[in-house]
Amino acid sequence: MRAHGTHFLQIPGPSPVPPEVLAATSRQVIDHRGPAFGELGRKVLGDIKSVFKTEHDVVIYPSSGTGAWEAALVNCLSPGDRIATFETGHFASLWNRLAGRLGLDPVTIGSNWRAGVDPDVVEDALRKDKNHEIKALCVVHNETSTGSTTRLEEIRKAIDAAGHPALFVVDTISGLCSADLRMDEWGIDVVVAGSQKGLMLPPGLSFNAVGPRALKASESAGLKRSYWDWAEMIAANKTGYFPYTPATNLLYGLSSVLDRLLEEGLDTVFARHERHAEATRRAVQAWGLENLCESPRHYSPVLTTVMMPEGHSADAYRKVVLEKFNMSLGSGLSKVADKVFRIGHLGDINDLTLTGALAGCEMGLELVGVPHQRGGVDVAMSYLRETA
Ligand SMILES: *Cc1c(COP(=O)(O)O)cnc(C)c1O
């Protein structure tokens, strides 16, 4: 059956792309060794630093976020190096697995799918590591599988309190431009990010923002690397070019989206996400359903994960919502498969998009017979109206 109207893409990434950004990506391809490209390269490589709040180099790869995960590890670590991870959910555990496949020695220092990383656990694990065998601490900023956001400034403090030299490596693939991140202020050594979530671009670009300690470590790091090598990239980037063919059209989009975000101002961007997140949480609470994140300090501005009452299938529910209302909701991943659904409130959306999305969620609950209270959408609307 043919769908009508606009599809509601309410998954927590890829997220809806602003029309003018999409239009920018459809411009004719140019010579990536020519002068026009150099100008584009210098502009985006300069502007991108603002969204990481860094003065250091940001490497741009033509890859998904997973590639940038690998890049971060192979550039600054050696075979057998121990890294510490905290399992906040599916993505944190996938990153840990990737590290193991690369020949690193990943250890999980804690696990909680219902909150962000606990700084006390980090401090304790680092204090116990007297011989400094842990070479890097890898933390997911916004855990997209659960909807909890780690307070990175607290993690920095925990590392400092333990007096540990481990590199602080952060995945903000879904957090970039939707949850505040201050690379330099918070002493983050490598930030891993992607294009298709908070940054509101199509999938296909990823990033490594590289701090001085990580760059230094890369000079002697022993893991094999070629395509992901920072040194060649950073050298070519000095003049705005890339060592291999860049994703020209996505870079047009990047230039356009950065103009838009920097014009709006990052604080306004973050406040916009917080407000939509709060409206969503109020709707969920009014329905009488539970947020998977049970720690209010870690509520995500990017997405809200809703737990299905026992005996009800989240996937069956999402299928009905898609078929009846032309809306995609995020599925539960691995441990919480079929038990939760995720509402993304990121990307190019506004109050009415969100209200429409919540209306679709509420009608879906009724249609599949999930026990709930009606009126969540009204509660969200009241909040949006009062804070308009
Ligand atoms: C989406 C996501 C990834 C994986 O990124 P891909 O672009 O799918 O490779 C990793 N970590 C987090 C937190 C994510 O949200």
Coordinates of C-alpha atoms and ligand atoms in Angstrom, one line a residue:
M1 CA 0.0 0.0 0.0
R2 CA 1.3 3.5 -0.8
A3 CA 2.0 5.7 2.2
H4 CA 0.7 9.2 2.3
G5 CA 2.2 12.4 3.8
T6 CA 5.6 12.6 5.3
H7 CA 7.2 9.5 6.9
F8 CA 7.9 10.1 10.6
L9 CA 11.5 9.0 11.1
Q10 CA 11.5 8.9 14.9
I11 CA 14.3 6.4 15.3
P12 CA 17.4 7.7 17.3
G13 CA 19.4 8.0 14.1
P14 CA 19.7 8.2 11.2
S15 CA 17.6 11.3 11.8
P16 CA 15.6 13.6 9.5
V17 CA 17.9 15.9 7.5
P18 CA 16.9 19.6 7.0
P19 CA 15.8 20.2 3.4
E20 CA 18.4 22.8 2.6
V21 CA 21.1 20.4 3.8
L22 CA 19.8 17.6 1.7
A23 CA 19.7 20.0 -1.3
A24 CA 23.3 20.9 -0.6
T25 CA 24.3 17.2 -0.9
S26 CA 22.8 17.1 -4.4
R27 CA 25.1 19.6 -6.0
Q28 CA 27.4 18.4 -8.8
V29 CA 30.6 16.6 -7.7
I30 CA 33.8 18.6 -8.1
D31 CA 37.5 17.7 -8.5
H32 CA 38.7 16.7 -5.1
R33 CA 42.2 17.9 -6.0
G34 CA 41.0 21.2 -7.4
P35 CA 41.0 24.7 -5.8
A36 CA 37.2 24.7 -5.1
F37 CA 37.5 21.6 -3.1
G38 CA 40.4 23.0 -1.1
E39 CA 38.2 25.9 -0.1
L40 CA 35.4 23.6 1.0
G41 CA 37.8 21.3 2.9
R42 CA 39.4 24.2 4.8
K43 CA 36.0 25.6 5.7
V44 CA 34.5 22.3 7.1
L45 CA 37.7 21.2 8.8
G46 CA 37.8 24.6 10.6
D47 CA 34.1 24.9 11.4
I48 CA 33.8 21.3 12.7
K49 CA 36.1 22.1 15.6
S50 CA 33.4 24.3 17.2
V51 CA 30.9 21.5 17.6
F52 CA 33.5 19.4 19.4
K53 CA 34.5 22.5 21.4
T54 CA 38.1 21.8 20.6
E55 CA 41.1 23.6 19.1
H56 CA 42.7 20.3 18.0
D57 CA 42.4 18.4 14.7
V58 CA 39.3 16.7 13.7
V59 CA 39.7 13.9 11.2
I60 CA 36.8 13.2 8.8
Y61 CA 36.3 9.7 7.4
P62 CA 34.0 8.4 4.7
S63 CA 32.6 5.7 6.9
S64 CA 29.9 4.9 9.5
G65 CA 30.5 5.5 13.2
T66 CA 31.9 1.9 13.6
G67 CA 34.8 2.8 11.4
A68 CA 35.6 5.8 13.6
W69 CA 35.5 3.5 16.6
E70 CA 38.2 1.3 15.0
A71 CA 40.2 4.4 13.9
A72 CA 40.4 5.7 17.4
L73 CA 41.7 2.5 18.8
V74 CA 44.2 1.5 16.1
N75 CA 45.8 5.0 16.1
C76 CA 46.7 5.2 19.7
L77 CA 47.0 1.6 21.1
S78 CA 49.3 -1.4 20.7
P79 CA 48.5 -5.1 20.4
G80 CA 47.5 -6.6 23.8
D81 CA 46.9 -3.2 25.4
R82 CA 44.3 -3.3 28.1
I83 CA 41.3 -0.9 27.7
A84 CA 38.5 -0.4 30.2
T85 CA 34.9 -0.1 29.1
F86 CA 31.6 0.3 31.0
E87 CA 28.6 -1.5 29.5
T88 CA 25.9 1.1 29.3
G89 CA 24.1 -0.9 26.6
H90 CA 24.4 -2.4 23.2
F91 CA 26.8 0.1 21.7
A92 CA 29.2 0.0 24.6
S93 CA 29.3 -3.8 24.4
L94 CA 29.8 -3.7 20.6
W95 CA 32.8 -1.3 21.0
N96 CA 34.3 -3.6 23.6
R97 CA 33.9 -6.6 21.1
L98 CA 35.5 -4.6 18.3
A99 CA 38.5 -3.9 20.6
G100 CA 38.9 -7.6 21.3
R101 CA 38.8 -8.4 17.6
L102 CA 41.6 -5.9 17.0
G103 CA 43.8 -7.7 19.4
L104 CA 43.3 -5.4 22.4
D105 CA 42.5 -6.7 25.9
P106 CA 39.1 -5.0 26.7
V107 CA 37.9 -5.4 30.3
T108 CA 34.4 -4.4 31.4
I109 CA 34.6 -2.6 34.7
G110 CA 30.8 -2.2 35.2
S111 CA 27.5 -2.7 33.6
N112 CA 24.2 -0.9 33.9
W113 CA 21.6 -0.6 31.0
R114 CA 19.5 1.8 33.0
A115 CA 21.8 4.7 33.7
G116 CA 25.0 6.3 32.5
V117 CA 28.5 5.4 33.5
D118 CA 29.1 5.5 37.3
P119 CA 32.1 7.7 38.0
D120 CA 32.8 5.9 41.3
V121 CA 33.2 2.6 39.5
V122 CA 35.6 4.3 37.1
E123 CA 37.6 5.8 39.9
D124 CA 37.7 2.5 41.8
A125 CA 38.9 0.5 38.8
L126 CA 41.6 3.0 38.0
R127 CA 42.8 3.2 41.5
K128 CA 43.2 -0.6 41.6
D129 CA 45.2 -0.5 38.4
K130 CA 48.4 0.4 40.3
N131 CA 50.7 -0.6 37.4
H132 CA 48.7 1.5 34.9
E133 CA 48.0 -1.4 32.7
I134 CA 44.8 0.2 31.5
K135 CA 45.9 2.3 28.5
A136 CA 42.5 3.8 27.6
L137 CA 39.1 4.3 29.1
C138 CA 36.4 4.0 26.5
V139 CA 33.0 5.6 27.3
V140 CA 29.8 6.0 25.3
H141 CA 28.5 9.5 25.8
N142 CA 24.9 9.0 24.7
E143 CA 24.0 5.3 24.8
T144 CA 21.6 5.1 21.9
S145 CA 20.3 1.6 22.8
T146 CA 19.0 2.7 26.2
G147 CA 18.6 6.5 26.3
S148 CA 21.0 7.3 29.0
T149 CA 23.7 10.0 28.8
T150 CA 26.9 9.8 30.8
R151 CA 28.1 13.0 32.5
L152 CA 31.6 13.1 30.9
E153 CA 32.8 15.9 33.2
E154 CA 32.3 13.5 36.2
I155 CA 34.2 10.8 34.4
R156 CA 37.1 13.2 33.8
K157 CA 37.1 14.1 37.5
A158 CA 37.1 10.4 38.4
I159 CA 40.2 9.7 36.2
D160 CA 42.0 12.7 37.8
A161 CA 41.0 11.7 41.3
A162 CA 42.6 8.3 40.6
G163 CA 45.6 10.0 39.2
H164 CA 45.6 7.6 36.3
P165 CA 47.2 8.3 32.9
A166 CA 44.7 6.3 30.7
L167 CA 43.6 8.0 27.5
F168 CA 39.9 9.1 27.8
V169 CA 38.2 8.0 24.6
V170 CA 34.5 9.0 24.0
D171 CA 31.9 7.8 21.6
T172 CA 29.5 10.6 20.9
I173 CA 28.1 9.2 17.7
S174 CA 24.6 10.0 18.7
G175 CA 25.4 12.8 21.1
L176 CA 27.2 15.2 18.8
C177 CA 25.1 18.4 18.4
S178 CA 22.3 17.1 20.6
A179 CA 24.0 16.7 24.0
D180 CA 26.7 19.1 25.2
L181 CA 30.3 17.9 24.7
R182 CA 33.3 20.0 25.6
M183 CA 36.4 18.1 24.4
D184 CA 39.1 20.4 25.6
E185 CA 37.4 21.6 28.8
W186 CA 36.7 18.0 29.9
G187 CA 40.1 16.7 28.9
I188 CA 38.9 14.1 26.3
D189 CA 41.7 12.6 24.3
V190 CA 39.7 11.2 21.4
V191 CA 36.1 11.9 20.4
V192 CA 34.4 9.5 18.0
A193 CA 31.4 10.8 16.2
G194 CA 29.1 10.1 13.2
S195 CA 27.1 12.2 10.8
Q196 CA 23.6 10.7 10.8
K197 CA 22.3 11.4 14.3
G198 CA 22.5 14.7 16.2
L199 CA 24.5 16.2 13.3
M200 CA 21.5 15.8 11.0
L201 CA 23.3 14.6 8.0
P202 CA 22.8 11.4 6.0
P203 CA 24.8 8.4 7.1
G204 CA 28.3 8.1 5.7
L205 CA 30.7 10.5 7.5
S206 CA 32.5 9.8 10.8
F207 CA 34.9 11.7 12.9
N208 CA 37.9 11.4 15.3
A209 CA 38.7 14.6 17.2
V210 CA 42.3 14.1 18.3
G211 CA 43.8 15.7 21.4
P212 CA 47.5 16.2 21.9
R213 CA 48.0 13.2 24.2
A214 CA 46.3 10.9 21.8
L215 CA 48.4 12.3 18.9
K216 CA 51.5 11.7 20.9
A217 CA 50.4 8.1 21.6
S218 CA 49.8 7.5 17.9
E219 CA 53.5 8.1 17.1
S220 CA 54.5 4.9 18.9
A221 CA 51.2 2.9 18.9
G222 CA 51.8 -0.5 17.4
L223 CA 48.4 -1.6 16.0
K224 CA 48.4 -1.9 12.2
R225 CA 46.6 0.8 10.4
S226 CA 46.6 2.3 6.9
Y227 CA 43.2 3.7 5.8
W228 CA 42.5 5.0 9.3
D229 CA 46.0 6.5 9.9
W230 CA 45.7 10.0 11.5
A231 CA 49.1 11.2 10.5
E232 CA 48.5 11.1 6.7
M233 CA 45.0 12.6 7.1
I234 CA 46.1 15.4 9.3
A235 CA 49.0 16.2 7.0
A236 CA 46.8 16.4 4.0
N237 CA 44.1 18.3 5.9
K238 CA 46.5 21.2 6.6
T239 CA 45.7 22.5 3.1
G240 CA 42.1 21.4 3.0
Y241 CA 42.7 18.1 1.1
F242 CA 42.4 14.4 1.9
P243 CA 44.8 11.5 1.2
Y244 CA 42.1 9.6 -0.6
T245 CA 38.8 10.5 -2.2
P246 CA 36.6 12.2 0.3
A247 CA 32.8 12.0 0.4
T248 CA 32.4 15.3 -1.5
N249 CA 28.7 15.5 -1.4
L250 CA 28.4 14.7 2.3
L251 CA 31.0 17.5 2.9
Y252 CA 28.7 19.9 1.0
G253 CA 26.0 18.8 3.5
L254 CA 28.4 19.2 6.4
S255 CA 29.2 22.7 5.4
S256 CA 25.5 23.6 5.2
V257 CA 24.5 21.9 8.5
L258 CA 27.4 23.5 10.3
D259 CA 26.3 27.0 9.1
R260 CA 22.9 26.2 10.4
L261 CA 23.9 24.9 13.8
L262 CA 26.5 27.6 14.5
E263 CA 24.0 30.3 13.5
E264 CA 21.4 28.8 15.9
G265 CA 24.1 28.6 18.6
L266 CA 24.9 25.3 20.3
D267 CA 23.3 26.2 23.6
T268 CA 20.0 26.8 21.8
V269 CA 20.5 23.5 20.0
F270 CA 21.0 21.6 23.3
A271 CA 18.0 23.4 25.0
R272 CA 15.8 22.5 22.0
H273 CA 16.7 18.8 22.5
E274 CA 16.2 19.0 26.3
R275 CA 12.8 20.5 25.8
H276 CA 11.6 17.8 23.4
A277 CA 13.0 15.1 25.6
E278 CA 11.1 16.5 28.6
A279 CA 7.9 16.6 26.6
T280 CA 8.4 13.0 25.6
R281 CA 9.2 11.8 29.1
R282 CA 6.0 13.6 30.4
A283 CA 3.9 11.7 27.8
V284 CA 5.5 8.4 28.7
Q285 CA 4.9 9.0 32.4
A286 CA 1.2 10.0 31.7
W287 CA 0.7 6.8 29.8
G288 CA 1.9 5.0 33.0
L289 CA 4.8 3.4 31.1
E290 CA 8.4 3.2 32.3
N291 CA 11.5 4.9 31.0
L292 CA 14.3 2.4 30.6
C293 CA 16.7 5.0 32.0
E294 CA 15.9 5.1 35.7
S295 CA 18.4 7.7 36.6
P296 CA 17.0 11.3 36.0
R297 CA 20.6 12.7 36.0
H298 CA 21.3 10.5 33.0
Y299 CA 18.1 11.2 31.0
S300 CA 19.0 11.5 27.3
P301 CA 18.2 14.6 25.3
V302 CA 18.4 12.5 22.2
L303 CA 16.0 9.7 22.7
T304 CA 13.6 8.1 25.2
T305 CA 13.4 4.3 25.6
V306 CA 10.0 3.0 26.7
M307 CA 9.6 -0.3 28.4
M308 CA 6.7 -2.5 27.2
P309 CA 4.6 -4.0 30.0
E310 CA 5.3 -7.7 30.6
G311 CA 3.7 -9.9 28.0
H312 CA 3.5 -7.3 25.2
S313 CA 5.8 -7.3 22.2
A314 CA 7.5 -4.0 21.4
D315 CA 8.2 -5.2 17.8
A316 CA 4.6 -6.1 17.2
Y317 CA 3.7 -2.6 18.4
R318 CA 6.3 -0.9 16.2
K319 CA 5.0 -2.9 13.2
V320 CA 1.4 -1.6 13.8
V321 CA 2.6 2.0 14.2
L322 CA 4.6 1.8 10.9
E323 CA 1.7 0.2 9.0
K324 CA -1.1 2.4 10.4
F325 CA 0.7 5.7 10.9
N326 CA 3.7 5.7 8.6
M327 CA 6.1 6.2 11.6
S328 CA 9.4 4.4 12.3
L329 CA 10.2 3.9 16.0
G330 CA 13.5 2.4 17.2
S331 CA 13.7 -1.2 18.1
G332 CA 15.1 -2.8 21.3
L333 CA 18.7 -4.1 20.7
S334 CA 20.2 -7.3 22.0
K335 CA 19.3 -7.7 25.7
V336 CA 16.2 -5.6 25.4
A337 CA 15.0 -6.8 22.0
D338 CA 11.2 -6.8 21.7
K339 CA 11.0 -5.5 25.3
V340 CA 11.4 -1.7 24.6
F341 CA 10.8 0.8 21.8
R342 CA 12.8 4.0 21.3
I343 CA 11.5 7.4 20.4
G344 CA 14.1 9.6 18.8
H345 CA 13.7 13.3 19.4
L346 CA 16.7 14.5 17.3
G347 CA 17.3 15.7 13.8
D348 CA 15.2 18.2 11.9
I349 CA 12.0 18.0 14.0
N350 CA 9.8 20.7 15.6
D351 CA 7.0 20.8 18.3
L352 CA 4.4 19.6 15.8
T353 CA 6.5 16.7 14.5
L354 CA 7.0 15.6 18.1
T355 CA 3.3 16.0 19.0
G356 CA 2.4 14.0 15.9
A357 CA 4.9 11.3 16.8
L358 CA 3.6 11.0 20.3
A359 CA 0.0 10.9 18.9
G360 CA 1.1 7.9 16.8
C361 CA 2.7 6.2 19.8
E362 CA -0.5 6.7 21.9
M363 CA -2.8 5.5 19.2
G364 CA -0.6 2.5 18.6
L365 CA -0.8 1.6 22.3
E366 CA -4.6 1.6 22.1
L367 CA -4.6 -0.4 18.8
V368 CA -2.4 -3.3 20.1
G369 CA -4.1 -3.3 23.6
V370 CA -1.1 -2.2 25.7
P371 CA -2.5 -1.2 29.1
H372 CA -1.9 2.6 29.5
Q373 CA -3.6 5.8 30.5
R374 CA -4.8 8.0 27.7
G375 CA -3.7 11.7 27.6
G376 CA 0.1 11.5 27.3
V377 CA -0.1 13.7 24.2
D378 CA -2.2 16.3 26.0
V379 CA 0.4 16.4 28.8
A380 CA 3.2 16.8 26.2
M381 CA 1.3 19.5 24.4
S382 CA 0.7 21.5 27.7
Y383 CA 4.4 21.4 28.4
L384 CA 5.3 22.5 24.8
R385 CA 2.7 25.3 24.9
E386 CA 3.9 26.5 28.3
T387 CA 7.5 26.6 27.2
A388 CA 6.8 27.8 23.6
Ligands
LIG1 C1 24.9 4.5 15.9 C2 25.9 4.3 17.0 C3 27.0 3.6 16.7 C4 27.3 2.8 15.5 O1 27.4 3.7 14.4 P1 27.3 3.3 12.9 O2 27.2 4.6 12.2 O3 26.0 2.5 12.8 O4 28.5 2.5 12.6 C5 27.9 3.5 17.8 N1 27.7 4.1 18.9 C6 26.6 4.8 19.2 C7 26.5 5.4 20.5 C8 25.7 4.9 18.2 O5 24.6 5.6 18.5

